[in-house]
Coordinates of C-alpha atoms and ligand atoms in Angstrom, one line a residue:
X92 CA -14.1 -69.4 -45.8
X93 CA -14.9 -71.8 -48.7
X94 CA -12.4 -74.1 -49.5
X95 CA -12.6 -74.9 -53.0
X96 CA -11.3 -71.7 -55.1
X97 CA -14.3 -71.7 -57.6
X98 CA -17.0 -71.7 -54.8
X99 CA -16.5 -68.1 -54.4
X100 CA -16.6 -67.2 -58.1
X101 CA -18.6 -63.8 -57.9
X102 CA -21.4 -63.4 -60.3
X103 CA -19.7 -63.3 -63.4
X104 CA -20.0 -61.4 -67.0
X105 CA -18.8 -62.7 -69.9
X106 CA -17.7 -60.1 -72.5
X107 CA -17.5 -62.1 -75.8
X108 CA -14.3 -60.4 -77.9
X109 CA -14.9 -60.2 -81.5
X110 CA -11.3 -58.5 -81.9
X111 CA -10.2 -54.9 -81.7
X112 CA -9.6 -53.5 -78.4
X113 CA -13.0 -53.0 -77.2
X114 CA -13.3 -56.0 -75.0
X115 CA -10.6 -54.8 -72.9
X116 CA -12.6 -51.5 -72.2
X117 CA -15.8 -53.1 -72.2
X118 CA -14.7 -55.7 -69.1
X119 CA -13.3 -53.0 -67.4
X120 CA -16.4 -50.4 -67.6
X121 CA -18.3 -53.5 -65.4
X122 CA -15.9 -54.0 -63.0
X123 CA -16.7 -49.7 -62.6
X124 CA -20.4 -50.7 -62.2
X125 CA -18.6 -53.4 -59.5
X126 CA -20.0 -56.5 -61.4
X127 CA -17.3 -58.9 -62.2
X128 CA -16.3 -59.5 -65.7
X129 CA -14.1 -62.2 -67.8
X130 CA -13.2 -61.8 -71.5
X131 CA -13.1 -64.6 -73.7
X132 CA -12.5 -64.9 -77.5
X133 CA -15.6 -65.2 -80.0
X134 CA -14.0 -68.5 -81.7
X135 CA -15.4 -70.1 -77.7
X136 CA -17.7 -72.5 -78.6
X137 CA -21.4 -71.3 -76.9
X138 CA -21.7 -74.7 -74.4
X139 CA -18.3 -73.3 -73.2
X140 CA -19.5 -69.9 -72.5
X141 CA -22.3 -71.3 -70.9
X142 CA -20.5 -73.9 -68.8
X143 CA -19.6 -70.9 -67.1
X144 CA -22.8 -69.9 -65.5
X145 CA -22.5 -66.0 -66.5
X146 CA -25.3 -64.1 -65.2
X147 CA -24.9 -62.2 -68.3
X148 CA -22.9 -61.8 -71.7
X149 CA -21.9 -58.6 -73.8
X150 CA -20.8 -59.2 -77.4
X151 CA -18.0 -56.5 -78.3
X152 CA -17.7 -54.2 -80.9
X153 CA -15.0 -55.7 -83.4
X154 CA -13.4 -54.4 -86.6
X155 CA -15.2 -56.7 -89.2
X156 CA -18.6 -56.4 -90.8
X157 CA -20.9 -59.3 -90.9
X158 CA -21.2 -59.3 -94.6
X159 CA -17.1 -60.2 -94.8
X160 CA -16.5 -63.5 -96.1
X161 CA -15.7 -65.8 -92.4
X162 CA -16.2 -62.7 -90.3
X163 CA -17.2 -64.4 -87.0
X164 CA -20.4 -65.5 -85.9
X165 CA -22.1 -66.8 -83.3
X166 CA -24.6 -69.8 -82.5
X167 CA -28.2 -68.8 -82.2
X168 CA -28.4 -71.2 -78.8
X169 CA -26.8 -68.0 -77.6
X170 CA -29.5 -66.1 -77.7
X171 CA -32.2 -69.1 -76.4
X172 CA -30.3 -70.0 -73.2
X173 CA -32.1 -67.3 -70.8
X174 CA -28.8 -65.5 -70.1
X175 CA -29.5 -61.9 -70.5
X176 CA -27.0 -60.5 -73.8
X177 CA -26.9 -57.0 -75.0
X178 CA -24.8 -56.6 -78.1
X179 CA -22.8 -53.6 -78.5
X180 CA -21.9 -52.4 -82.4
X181 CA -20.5 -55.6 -84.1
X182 CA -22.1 -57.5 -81.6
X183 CA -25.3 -56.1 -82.1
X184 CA -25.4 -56.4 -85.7
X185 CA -24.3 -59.9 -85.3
X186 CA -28.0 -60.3 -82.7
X187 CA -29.9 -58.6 -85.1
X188 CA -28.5 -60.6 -88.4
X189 CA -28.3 -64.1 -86.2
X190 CA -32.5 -63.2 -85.0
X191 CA -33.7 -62.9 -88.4
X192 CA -33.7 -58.5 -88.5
X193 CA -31.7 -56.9 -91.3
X194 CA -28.3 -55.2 -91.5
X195 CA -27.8 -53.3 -94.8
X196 CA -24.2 -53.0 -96.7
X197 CA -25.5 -49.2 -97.2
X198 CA -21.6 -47.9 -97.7
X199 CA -22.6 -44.8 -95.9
X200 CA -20.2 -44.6 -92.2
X201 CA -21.2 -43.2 -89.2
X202 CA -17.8 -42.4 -87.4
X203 CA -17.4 -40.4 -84.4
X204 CA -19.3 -38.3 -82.1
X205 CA -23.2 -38.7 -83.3
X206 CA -26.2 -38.2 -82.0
X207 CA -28.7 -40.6 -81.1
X208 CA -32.2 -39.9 -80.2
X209 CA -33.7 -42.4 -78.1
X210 CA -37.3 -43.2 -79.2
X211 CA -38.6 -44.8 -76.1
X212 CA -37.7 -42.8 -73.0
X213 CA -38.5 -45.5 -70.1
X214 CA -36.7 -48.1 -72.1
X215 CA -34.9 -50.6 -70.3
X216 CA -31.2 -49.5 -71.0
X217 CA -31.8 -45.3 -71.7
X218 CA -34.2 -44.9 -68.9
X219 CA -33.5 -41.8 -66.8
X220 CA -31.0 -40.4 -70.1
X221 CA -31.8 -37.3 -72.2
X222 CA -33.7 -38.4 -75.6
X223 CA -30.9 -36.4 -76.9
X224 CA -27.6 -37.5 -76.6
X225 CA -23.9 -37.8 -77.8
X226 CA -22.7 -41.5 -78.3
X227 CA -19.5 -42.4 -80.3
X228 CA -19.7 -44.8 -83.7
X229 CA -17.8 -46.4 -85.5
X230 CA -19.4 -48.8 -88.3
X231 CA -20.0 -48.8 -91.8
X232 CA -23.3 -51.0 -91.8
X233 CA -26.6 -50.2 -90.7
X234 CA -29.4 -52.2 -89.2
X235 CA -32.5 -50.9 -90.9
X236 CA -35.5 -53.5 -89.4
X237 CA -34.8 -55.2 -85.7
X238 CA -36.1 -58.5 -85.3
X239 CA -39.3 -60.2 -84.4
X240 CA -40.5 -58.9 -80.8
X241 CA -38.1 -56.6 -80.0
X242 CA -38.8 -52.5 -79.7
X243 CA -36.6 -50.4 -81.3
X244 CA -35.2 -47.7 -78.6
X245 CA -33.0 -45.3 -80.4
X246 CA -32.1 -43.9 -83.5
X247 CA -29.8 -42.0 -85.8
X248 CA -29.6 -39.6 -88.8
X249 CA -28.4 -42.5 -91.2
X250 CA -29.2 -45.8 -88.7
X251 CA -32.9 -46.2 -88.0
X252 CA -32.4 -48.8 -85.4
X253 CA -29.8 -48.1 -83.5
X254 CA -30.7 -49.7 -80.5
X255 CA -33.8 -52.6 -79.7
X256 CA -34.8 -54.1 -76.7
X257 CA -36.6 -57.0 -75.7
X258 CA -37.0 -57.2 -72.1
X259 CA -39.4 -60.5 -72.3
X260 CA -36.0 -62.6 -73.4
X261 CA -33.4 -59.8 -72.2
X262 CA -31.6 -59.4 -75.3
X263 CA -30.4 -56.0 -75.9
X264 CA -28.3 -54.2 -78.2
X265 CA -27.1 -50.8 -79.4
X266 CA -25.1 -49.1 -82.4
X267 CA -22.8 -47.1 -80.1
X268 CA -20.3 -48.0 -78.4
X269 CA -20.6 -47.2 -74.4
X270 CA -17.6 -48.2 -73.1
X271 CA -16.0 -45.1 -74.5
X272 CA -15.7 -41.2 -73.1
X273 CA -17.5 -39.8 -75.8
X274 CA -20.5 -41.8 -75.2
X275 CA -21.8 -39.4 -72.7
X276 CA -24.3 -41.6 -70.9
X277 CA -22.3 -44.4 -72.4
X278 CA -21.8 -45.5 -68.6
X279 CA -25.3 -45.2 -67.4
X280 CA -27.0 -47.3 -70.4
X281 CA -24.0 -50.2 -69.6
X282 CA -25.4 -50.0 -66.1
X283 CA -28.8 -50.2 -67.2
X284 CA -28.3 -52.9 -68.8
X285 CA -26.2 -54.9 -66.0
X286 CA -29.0 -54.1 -63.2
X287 CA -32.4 -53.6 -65.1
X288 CA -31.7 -55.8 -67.3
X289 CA -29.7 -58.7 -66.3
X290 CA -30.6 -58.4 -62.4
X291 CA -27.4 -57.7 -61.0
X292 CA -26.6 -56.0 -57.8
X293 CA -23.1 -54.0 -57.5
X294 CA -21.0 -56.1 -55.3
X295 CA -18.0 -56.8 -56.7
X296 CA -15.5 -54.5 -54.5
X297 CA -12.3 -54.6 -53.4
X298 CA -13.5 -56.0 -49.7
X299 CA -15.1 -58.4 -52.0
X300 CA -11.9 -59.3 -54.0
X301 CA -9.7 -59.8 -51.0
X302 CA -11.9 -62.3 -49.4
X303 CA -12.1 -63.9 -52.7
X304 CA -8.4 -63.9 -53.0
X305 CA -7.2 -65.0 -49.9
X306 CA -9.8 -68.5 -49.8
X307 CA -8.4 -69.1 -53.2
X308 CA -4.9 -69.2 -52.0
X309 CA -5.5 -71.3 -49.2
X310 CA -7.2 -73.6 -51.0
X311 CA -4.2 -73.6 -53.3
X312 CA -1.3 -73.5 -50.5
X313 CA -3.0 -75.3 -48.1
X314 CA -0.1 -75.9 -45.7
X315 CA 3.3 -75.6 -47.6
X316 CA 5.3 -73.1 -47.9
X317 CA 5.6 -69.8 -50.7
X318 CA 8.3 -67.8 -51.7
X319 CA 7.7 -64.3 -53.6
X320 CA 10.4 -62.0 -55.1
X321 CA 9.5 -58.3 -54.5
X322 CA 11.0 -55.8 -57.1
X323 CA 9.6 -52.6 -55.4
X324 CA 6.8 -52.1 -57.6
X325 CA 3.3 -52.3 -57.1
X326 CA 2.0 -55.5 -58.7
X327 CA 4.9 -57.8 -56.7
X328 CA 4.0 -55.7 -53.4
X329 CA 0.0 -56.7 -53.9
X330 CA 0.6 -60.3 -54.9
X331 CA 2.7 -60.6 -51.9
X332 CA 0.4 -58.5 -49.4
X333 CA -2.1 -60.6 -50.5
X334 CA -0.6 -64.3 -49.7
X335 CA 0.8 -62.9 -46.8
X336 CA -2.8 -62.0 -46.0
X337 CA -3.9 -65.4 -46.7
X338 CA -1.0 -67.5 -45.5
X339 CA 0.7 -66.0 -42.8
X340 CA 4.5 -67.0 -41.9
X341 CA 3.9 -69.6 -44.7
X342 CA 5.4 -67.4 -47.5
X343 CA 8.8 -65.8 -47.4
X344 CA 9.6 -63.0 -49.6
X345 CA 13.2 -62.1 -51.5
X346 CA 14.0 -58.7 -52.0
X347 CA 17.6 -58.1 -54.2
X348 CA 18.6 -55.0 -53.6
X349 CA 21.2 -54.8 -57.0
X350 CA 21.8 -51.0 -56.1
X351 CA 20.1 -49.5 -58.7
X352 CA 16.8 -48.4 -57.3
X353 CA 15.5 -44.7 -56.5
X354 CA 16.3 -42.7 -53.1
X355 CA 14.6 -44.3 -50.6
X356 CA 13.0 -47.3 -52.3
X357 CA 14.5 -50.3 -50.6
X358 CA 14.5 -48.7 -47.3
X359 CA 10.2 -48.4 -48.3
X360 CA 10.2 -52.4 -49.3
X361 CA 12.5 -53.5 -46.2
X362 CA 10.7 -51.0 -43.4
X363 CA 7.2 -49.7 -44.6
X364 CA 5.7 -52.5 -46.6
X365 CA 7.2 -55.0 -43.9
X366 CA 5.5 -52.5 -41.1
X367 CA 2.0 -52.7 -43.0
X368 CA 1.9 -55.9 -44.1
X369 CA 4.0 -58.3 -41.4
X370 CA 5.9 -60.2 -44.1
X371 CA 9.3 -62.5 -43.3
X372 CA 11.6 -60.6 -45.8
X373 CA 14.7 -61.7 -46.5
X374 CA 16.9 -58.9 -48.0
X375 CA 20.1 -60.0 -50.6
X376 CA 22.2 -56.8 -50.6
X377 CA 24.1 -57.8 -54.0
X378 CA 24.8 -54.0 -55.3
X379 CA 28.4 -54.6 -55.0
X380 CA 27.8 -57.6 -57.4
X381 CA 25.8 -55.6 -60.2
X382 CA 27.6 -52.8 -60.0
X383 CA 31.1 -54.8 -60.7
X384 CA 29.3 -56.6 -63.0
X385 CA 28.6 -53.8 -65.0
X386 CA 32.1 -52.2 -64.8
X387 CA 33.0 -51.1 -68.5
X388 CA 30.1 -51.6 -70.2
X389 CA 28.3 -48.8 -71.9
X390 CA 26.1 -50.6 -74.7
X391 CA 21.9 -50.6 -73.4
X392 CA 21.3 -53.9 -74.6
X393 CA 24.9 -55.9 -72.6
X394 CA 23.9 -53.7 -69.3
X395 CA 20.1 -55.2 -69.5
X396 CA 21.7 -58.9 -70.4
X397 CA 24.4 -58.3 -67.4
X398 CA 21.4 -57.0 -64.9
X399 CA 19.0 -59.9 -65.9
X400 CA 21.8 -62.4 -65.5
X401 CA 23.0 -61.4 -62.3
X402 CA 19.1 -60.9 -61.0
X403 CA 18.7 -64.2 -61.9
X404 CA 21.4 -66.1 -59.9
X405 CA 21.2 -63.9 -56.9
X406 CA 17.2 -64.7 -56.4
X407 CA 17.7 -68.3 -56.7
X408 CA 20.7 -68.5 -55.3
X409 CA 18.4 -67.0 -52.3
X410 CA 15.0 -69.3 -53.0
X411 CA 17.3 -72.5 -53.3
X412 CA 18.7 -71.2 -49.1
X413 CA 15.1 -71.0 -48.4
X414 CA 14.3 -73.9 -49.7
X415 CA 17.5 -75.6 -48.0
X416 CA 16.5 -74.3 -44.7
X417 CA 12.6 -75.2 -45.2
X418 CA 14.1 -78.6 -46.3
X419 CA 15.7 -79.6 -42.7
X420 CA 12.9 -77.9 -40.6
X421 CA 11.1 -80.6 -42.9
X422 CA 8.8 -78.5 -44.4
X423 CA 7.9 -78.0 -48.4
X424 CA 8.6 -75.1 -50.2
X425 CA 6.3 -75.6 -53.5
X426 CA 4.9 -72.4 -54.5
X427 CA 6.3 -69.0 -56.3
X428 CA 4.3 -66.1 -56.3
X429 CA 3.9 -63.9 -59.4
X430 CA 2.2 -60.5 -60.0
X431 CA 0.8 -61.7 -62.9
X432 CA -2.2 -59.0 -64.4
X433 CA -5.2 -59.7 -66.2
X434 CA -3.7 -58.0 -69.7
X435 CA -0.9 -59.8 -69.9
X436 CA -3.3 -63.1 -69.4
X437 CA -5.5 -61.7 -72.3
X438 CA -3.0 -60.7 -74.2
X439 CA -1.1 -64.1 -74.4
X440 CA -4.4 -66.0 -75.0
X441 CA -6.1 -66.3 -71.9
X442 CA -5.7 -70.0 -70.2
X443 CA -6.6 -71.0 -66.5
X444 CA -4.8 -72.9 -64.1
X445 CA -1.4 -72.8 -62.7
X446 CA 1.0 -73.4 -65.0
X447 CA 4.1 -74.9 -63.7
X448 CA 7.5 -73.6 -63.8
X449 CA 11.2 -74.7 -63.3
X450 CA 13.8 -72.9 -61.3
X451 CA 17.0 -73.2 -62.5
X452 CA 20.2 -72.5 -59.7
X453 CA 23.6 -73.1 -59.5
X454 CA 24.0 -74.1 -55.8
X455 CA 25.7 -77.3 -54.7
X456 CA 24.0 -80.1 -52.6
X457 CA 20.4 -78.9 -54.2
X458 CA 18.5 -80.6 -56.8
X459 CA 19.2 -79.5 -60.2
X460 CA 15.7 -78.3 -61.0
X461 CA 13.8 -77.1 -58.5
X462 CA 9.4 -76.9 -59.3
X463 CA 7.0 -74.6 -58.6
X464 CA 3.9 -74.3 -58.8
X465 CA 2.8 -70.7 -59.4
X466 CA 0.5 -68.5 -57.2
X467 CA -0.6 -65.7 -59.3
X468 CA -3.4 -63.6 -57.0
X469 CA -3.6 -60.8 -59.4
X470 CA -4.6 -62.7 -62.9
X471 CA -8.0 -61.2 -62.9
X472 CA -7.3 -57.6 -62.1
X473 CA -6.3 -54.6 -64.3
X474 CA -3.7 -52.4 -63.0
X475 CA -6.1 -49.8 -61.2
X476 CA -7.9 -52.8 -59.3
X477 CA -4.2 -53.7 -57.9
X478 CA -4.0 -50.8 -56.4
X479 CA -7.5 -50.4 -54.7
X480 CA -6.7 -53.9 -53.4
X481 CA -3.1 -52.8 -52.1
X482 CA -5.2 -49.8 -50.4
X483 CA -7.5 -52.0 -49.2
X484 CA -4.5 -54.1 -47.7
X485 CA -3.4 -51.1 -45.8
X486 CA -0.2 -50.6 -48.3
X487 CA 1.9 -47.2 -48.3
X488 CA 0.5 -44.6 -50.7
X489 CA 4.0 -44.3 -51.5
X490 CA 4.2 -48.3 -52.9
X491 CA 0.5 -48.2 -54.1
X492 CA 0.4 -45.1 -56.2
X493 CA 4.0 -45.9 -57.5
X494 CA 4.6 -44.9 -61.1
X495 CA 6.3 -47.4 -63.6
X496 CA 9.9 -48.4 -62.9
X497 CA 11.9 -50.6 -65.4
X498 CA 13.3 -53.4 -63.6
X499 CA 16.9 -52.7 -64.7
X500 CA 16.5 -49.4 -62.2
X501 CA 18.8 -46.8 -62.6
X502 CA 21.2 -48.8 -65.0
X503 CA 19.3 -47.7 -68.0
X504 CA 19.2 -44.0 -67.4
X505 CA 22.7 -43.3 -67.2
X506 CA 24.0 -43.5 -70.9
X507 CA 27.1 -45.0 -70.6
X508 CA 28.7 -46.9 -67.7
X509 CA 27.3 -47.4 -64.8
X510 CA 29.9 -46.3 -61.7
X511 CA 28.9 -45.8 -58.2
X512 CA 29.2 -42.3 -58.0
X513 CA 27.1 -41.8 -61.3
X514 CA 24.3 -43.5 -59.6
X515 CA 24.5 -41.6 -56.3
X516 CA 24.0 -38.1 -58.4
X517 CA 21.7 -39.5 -60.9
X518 CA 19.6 -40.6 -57.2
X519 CA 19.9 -37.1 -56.3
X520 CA 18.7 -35.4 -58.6
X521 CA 16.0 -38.4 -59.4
X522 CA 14.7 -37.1 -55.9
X523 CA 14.3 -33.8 -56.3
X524 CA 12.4 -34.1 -60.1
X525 CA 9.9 -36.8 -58.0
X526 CA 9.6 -34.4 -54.8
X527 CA 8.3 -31.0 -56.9
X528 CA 6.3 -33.1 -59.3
X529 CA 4.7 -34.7 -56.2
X530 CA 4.6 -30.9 -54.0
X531 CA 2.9 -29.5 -57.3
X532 CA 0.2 -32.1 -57.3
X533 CA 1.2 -33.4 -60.4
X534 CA 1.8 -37.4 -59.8
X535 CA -2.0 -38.5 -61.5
X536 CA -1.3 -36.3 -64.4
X537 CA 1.8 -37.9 -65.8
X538 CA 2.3 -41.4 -66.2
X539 CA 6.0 -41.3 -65.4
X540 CA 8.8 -38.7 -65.3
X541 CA 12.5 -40.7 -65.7
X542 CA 15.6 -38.7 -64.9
X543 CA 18.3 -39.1 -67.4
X544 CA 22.3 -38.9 -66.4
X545 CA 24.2 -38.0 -69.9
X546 CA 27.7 -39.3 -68.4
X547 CA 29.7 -39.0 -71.4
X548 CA 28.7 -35.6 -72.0
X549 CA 30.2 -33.0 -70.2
X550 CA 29.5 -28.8 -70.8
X551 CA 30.6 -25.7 -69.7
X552 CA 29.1 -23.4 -66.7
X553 CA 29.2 -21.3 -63.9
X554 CA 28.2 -21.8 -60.5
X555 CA 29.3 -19.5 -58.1
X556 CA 32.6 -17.7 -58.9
X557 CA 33.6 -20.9 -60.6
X558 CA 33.6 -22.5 -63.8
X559 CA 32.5 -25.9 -63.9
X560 CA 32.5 -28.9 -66.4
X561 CA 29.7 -31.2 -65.4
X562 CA 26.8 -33.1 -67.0
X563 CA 23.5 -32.4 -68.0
X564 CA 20.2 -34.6 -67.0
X565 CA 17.4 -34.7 -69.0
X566 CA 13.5 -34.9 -67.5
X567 CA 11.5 -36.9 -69.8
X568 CA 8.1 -36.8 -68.4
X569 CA 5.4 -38.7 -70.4
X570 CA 1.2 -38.9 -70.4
X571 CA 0.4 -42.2 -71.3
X572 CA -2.2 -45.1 -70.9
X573 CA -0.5 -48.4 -71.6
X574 CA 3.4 -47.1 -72.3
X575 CA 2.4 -48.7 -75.6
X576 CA 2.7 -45.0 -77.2
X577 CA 3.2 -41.4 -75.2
X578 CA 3.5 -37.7 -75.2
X579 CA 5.2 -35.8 -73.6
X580 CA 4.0 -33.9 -70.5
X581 CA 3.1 -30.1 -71.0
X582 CA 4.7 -29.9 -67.3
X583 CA 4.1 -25.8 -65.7
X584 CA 7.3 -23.9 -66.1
X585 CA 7.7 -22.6 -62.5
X586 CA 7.4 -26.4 -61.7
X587 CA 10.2 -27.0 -64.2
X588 CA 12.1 -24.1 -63.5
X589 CA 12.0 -25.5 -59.5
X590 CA 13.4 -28.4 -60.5
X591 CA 16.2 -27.4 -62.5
X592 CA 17.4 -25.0 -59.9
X593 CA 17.3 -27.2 -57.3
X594 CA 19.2 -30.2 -59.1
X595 CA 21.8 -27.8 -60.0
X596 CA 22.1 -26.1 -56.7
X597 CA 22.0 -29.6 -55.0
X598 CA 23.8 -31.6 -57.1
X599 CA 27.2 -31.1 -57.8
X600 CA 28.7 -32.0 -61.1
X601 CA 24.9 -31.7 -62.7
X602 CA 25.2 -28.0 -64.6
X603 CA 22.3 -28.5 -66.9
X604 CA 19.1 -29.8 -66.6
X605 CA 17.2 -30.4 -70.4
X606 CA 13.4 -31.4 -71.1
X607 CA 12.8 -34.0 -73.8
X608 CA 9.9 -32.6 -75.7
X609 CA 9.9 -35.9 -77.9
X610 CA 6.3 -38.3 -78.4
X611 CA 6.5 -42.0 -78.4
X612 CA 6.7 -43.4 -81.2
X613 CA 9.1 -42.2 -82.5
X614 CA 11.4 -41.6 -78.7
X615 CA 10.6 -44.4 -76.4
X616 CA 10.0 -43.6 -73.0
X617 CA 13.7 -44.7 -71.4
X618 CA 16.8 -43.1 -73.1
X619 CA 19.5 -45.9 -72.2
Ligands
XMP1302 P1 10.1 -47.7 -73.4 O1 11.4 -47.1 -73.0 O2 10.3 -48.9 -74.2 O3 9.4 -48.1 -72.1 O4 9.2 -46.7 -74.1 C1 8.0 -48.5 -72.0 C2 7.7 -48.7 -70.5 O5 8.4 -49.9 -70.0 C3 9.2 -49.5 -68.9 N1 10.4 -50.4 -69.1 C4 10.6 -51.5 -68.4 N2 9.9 -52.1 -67.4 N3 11.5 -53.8 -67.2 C5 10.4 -53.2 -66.8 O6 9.7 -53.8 -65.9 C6 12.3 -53.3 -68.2 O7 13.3 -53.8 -68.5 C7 11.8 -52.0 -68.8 N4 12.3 -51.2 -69.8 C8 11.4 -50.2 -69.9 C9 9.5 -48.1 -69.1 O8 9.8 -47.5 -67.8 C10 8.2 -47.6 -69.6 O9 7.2 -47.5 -68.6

C-alpha cells in the first residue's frame, strides 16, 4: 500500500466548469466510462490545472456566449501543453474562438433535440455512430470555420461545424452536449474521446476506489484513534465501513438512538452493519431524553431546534467518554469521520485538505474544546458511487439502497406533538407503506415515500361493527433527482389500495389513509 495519500491518485480528468450545471453531469458521465474525474472552476488559472497532471481536460458547456462583455476565457497555453481537451458547447466555442476559427453572433438558436450529421464516419470521437443522429443543443452562436488543422466531423441544419477534430494535437470539440439523455450516442462519442483520443483505459472501479480509500486513510490516521457518528443512512454507514476497512479497532463508532427512527432501523445499524462490517459500536439509547424533550411542542421549526440540540449533547457527551477512556489507556483520539459527498464539496467551492473542526461538550474534568481533524472518505464520490462502494464493502442491501431520511426521523412527520404512542403507530404504518412499495418492486422508481401522522386531526369511521374516531396518514411519495424540486409518484392503485387496507386493518386508531398529489415547488417533500 502506498503511503502517501496522493501516490495513488488514479489517472485523473479535469472537467473545466464554465457555470451552469453541466460540469456536474459531465464529471459524472466519466466516472460511467470508469475514468476518474475532478471539477474545477474556469476562473483556475491554467499552470494550476496543469500542476495537476490530468491525462485529459473537458471544458463544459456554460450559459454565456463568448461575444458577452467578461464572459470567461481561457489561456491559449491550454491548448499547447499536449494534454488531450475536447470542448463541449461553450467550451468548444471557446477552442475554436481561442485557435484562431470563427464563432458567428448569427441570432438564429439551435435548442433541443437536433440532428447532427456526422461528415467523417471513422472520426476519432463518432467512429462506430450512425451519420445520423439525435444530439441535444442548446446555444445561440454558431461556429461557421474551425481552425487551422483541424477536420471538421459533423454538422447541423443552421451550425456547419459542429464538431472538429484534430487528432495530431488531440484537441477536440463538439456543438452538442453529450452528457445528456437526449444525446443518443452522447455516451459513446464522450468515450471516444476518453479512450481514442486521450489514451485512457477504464479502470477506475469501485475495487479500485477502496484500495484507493483505505491507503489514504492510513496515511492520514496512521496510528491514532477515530471516532464516527452513524445516523443510519447510507453516506455515515460508507464513511464508516470504509475506515473501519482501513483502520481496524482504531475507530469507534456512536450511534444515538433518539427514538425517532423507522421499524427496524437501529436494530439494522446495531446488528447487520456491525455483522458485515466488524465495527466497535457504541450505542447511546437517549429516546427517553428526545422524547421528553419534545413534550408540548407542536411548532416544525422548535421540534427541529429541540432534536438538533439534544443530538448534539448526547454525541459529544459520548465522543468526550471515548475520548476519556482512550485518554487513560494513553492513547489519542484525533480524528472524526464525516460522510462528506463530492456535491456538497462543489457546491460550497471546492477546497482540499482536511479542514479542522472544534467539538464543543459540556462534560466535567475534559478540556473545553476538544479538535479534530476530519476524515472525510467519501469527498470525491457522488451519491451512486457511495453505494457501489458500500456494496463492494459487503453492506446490507437494506442500508445501501436506503432511500433519504431527514435526520430529525419521525419527529417531523407527525404534525403536532411528538408522544410515544404517536410514534409507535406512525412506525406501523411507516412499515407497511415501505413493505408493499418494496413487494411491488417499486423502491428504484420513487425517490422517497414519507408517511405522515395528522395527530390533531381526528375523523369519523367504521371498522367493524364500531364507530371509530382516529387519524388519518397521508403517503407522500415523490420522483426526484436531487430533492431540489419533485413530483409526485403516479404509484399503481392496487399497490395503493394494499397499503391503505393494511394500515387501517393493522393499525388501530389510523381510519384514513390520503395520497398527497402535490409537486415540489410548491409542497416540499416533508409535511412537519
Ligand atoms: P423538503 O421537505 O425540504 O425535503 O422538500 C427535501 C429533502 O431533504 C430531506 N430532509 C432532511 N434531511 N435532515 C436531513 O438529513 C433534515 O433535517 C431534513 N429535512 C428534510 C427530506 O427527507 C427530503 O429528502
Amino acid at each position: 500500500m502506498a503511503s502517501n495519500p496522493s501516490e495513488s491518485t488514479p489517472d485523473t480528468v479535469l472537467v473545466v466548469d464554465f457555470g451552469a450545471q453541466y460540469a456536474q453531469l459531465i464529471a459524472r458521465r466519466v466516472r460511467e466510462a470508469r475514468v476518474y474525474s475532478e471539477i474545477v472552476p474556469s476562473t483556475m488559472p491554467v499552470a494550476e490545472m496543469l500542476a495537476k497532471n490530468p491525462k485529459a481536460i473537458i471544458l463544459s458547456g456554460g450559459p454565456s456566449s463568448v461575444y458577452t462583455q467578461g464572459a470567461p476565457s481561457l489561456d491559449r497555453e491550454l491548448f499547447e501543453a499536449g494534454v488531450p481537451v475536447l470542448g463541449i458547447c461553450y467550451g468548444f466555442q471557446l477552442m475554436a474562438t481561442t485557435l484562431g476559427g470563427t464563432v458567428d453572433n448569427t441570432g438564429s438558436r439551435e435548442y433541443g433535440r437536433t440532428r447532427l450529421t456526422v461528415a467523417k464516419a471513422s472520426s476519432t470521437l463518432f467512429e462506430g455512430t450512425p451519420s445520423e443522429q439525435q444530439v441535444w443543443m442548446s446555444h445561440g452562436d454558431a461556429c461557421s470555420a474551425a481552425p487551422e488543422g483541424f477536420t471538421v466531423t459533423a454538422s447541423t441544419e443552421l451550425v456547419p461545424v459542429a464538431a472538429f477534430e484534430d487528432d495530431g494535437r488531440k484537441l477536440y470539440g463538439i456543438q452538442h452536449h453529450p452528457e445528456v439523455m437526449h444525446s443518443t450516442f452522447g455516451q459513446q462519442v464522450l468515450e471516444h474521446f476518453l479512450y481514442r483520443g486521450a489514451g485512457l483505459t477504464p479502470s477506475w472501479t469501485t475495487a479500485s476506489i477502496v484500495d484507493e480509500q483505505v491507503a489514504a486513510i492510513r496515511a492520514q490516521v496512521g496510528g491514532k484513534r477515530a471516532i464516527c457518528g452513524l445516523s443510519g443512512g447510507v453516506d455515515s454507514a460508507v464513511a464508516a465501513a470504509l475506515v473501519q476497512r482501513a483502520i481496524g479497532d482504531q475507530l469507534t463508532c456512536v450511534y444515538v438512538d433518539h427514538g425517532l427512527m423507522r421499524k427496524g432501523e437501529t436494530e439494522q445499524v446495531e446488528k447487520d452493519f456491525v455483522a458485515a462490517t466488524g465495527v466497535q459500536l457504541k450505542v447511546v439509547d437517549a429516546a427517553d431524553r428526545f422524547i421528553d424533550a419534545l413534550a408540548g411542542v407542536s411548532d416544525p421549526e422548535q421540534k427541529r431546534k429541540i432534536i438538533g440540540r439534544e443530538f448534539i449533547r448526547v454525541f459529544e457527551t459520548a465522543q468526550a467518554e471515548l475520548v476519556a477512556e482512550a485518554g487513560a489507556a494513553g492513547e489519542d483520539v484525533a480524528f472524526l469521520v464525516q460522510g462528506t459527498l463530492y456535491p456538497d464539496v462543489v457546491e460550497s467551492g471546492g477546497g482540499t485538505g482536511a479542514a479542522n473542526i472544534k467539538s464543543h461538550h459540556n462534560v466535567g474534568g475534559l478540556p473545553e474544546d476538544l479538535e479534530f481533524e476530519l476524515v472525510e472518505p467519501l469527498r470525491k464520490l457522488f451519491k451512486d458511487e457511495v453505494r457501489m462502494v458500500g456494496q463492494e464493502l459487503g453492506l446490507p442491501e437494506e442500508i445501501v439502497q436506503r432511500q433519504p431520511f431527514p435526520g430529525p426521523g419521525l419527529g417531523i412527520r407527525i404534525v403536532g406533538e411528538v408522544t410515544r404512542q404517536r410514534l409507535d403507530l406512525l412506525r406501523e404504518a411507516d412499515a407497511i407503506a415501505r413493505e408493499e412499495l418494496t413487494a411491488a418492486g417499486l423502491d428504484r422508481d420513487i425517490w422517497q415515500c414519507p408517511v405522515v401522522l395528522l395527530a390533531d386531526v381526528r375523523s369519523v369511521g367504521v371498522q367493524g361493527d364500531a364507530r371509530t374516531y382516529g387519524h388519518p396518514v397521508v403517503l407522500r411519495p415523490v420522483s426526484s433527482e436531487d430533492a431540489m424540486t419533485a413530483d409526485w409518484s403516479r404509484l399503481p392503485y392496487d399497490v395503493l389500495a394494499r397499503i391503505s387496507t393494511r394500515i387501517t386493518n393493522e393499525v388501530a386508531e389510523i381510519n384514513r389513509v390520503t395520497l398527497d398529489v402535490t409537486s415540489k415547488p410548491p409542497g416540499t417533500i416533508e409535511w412537519e
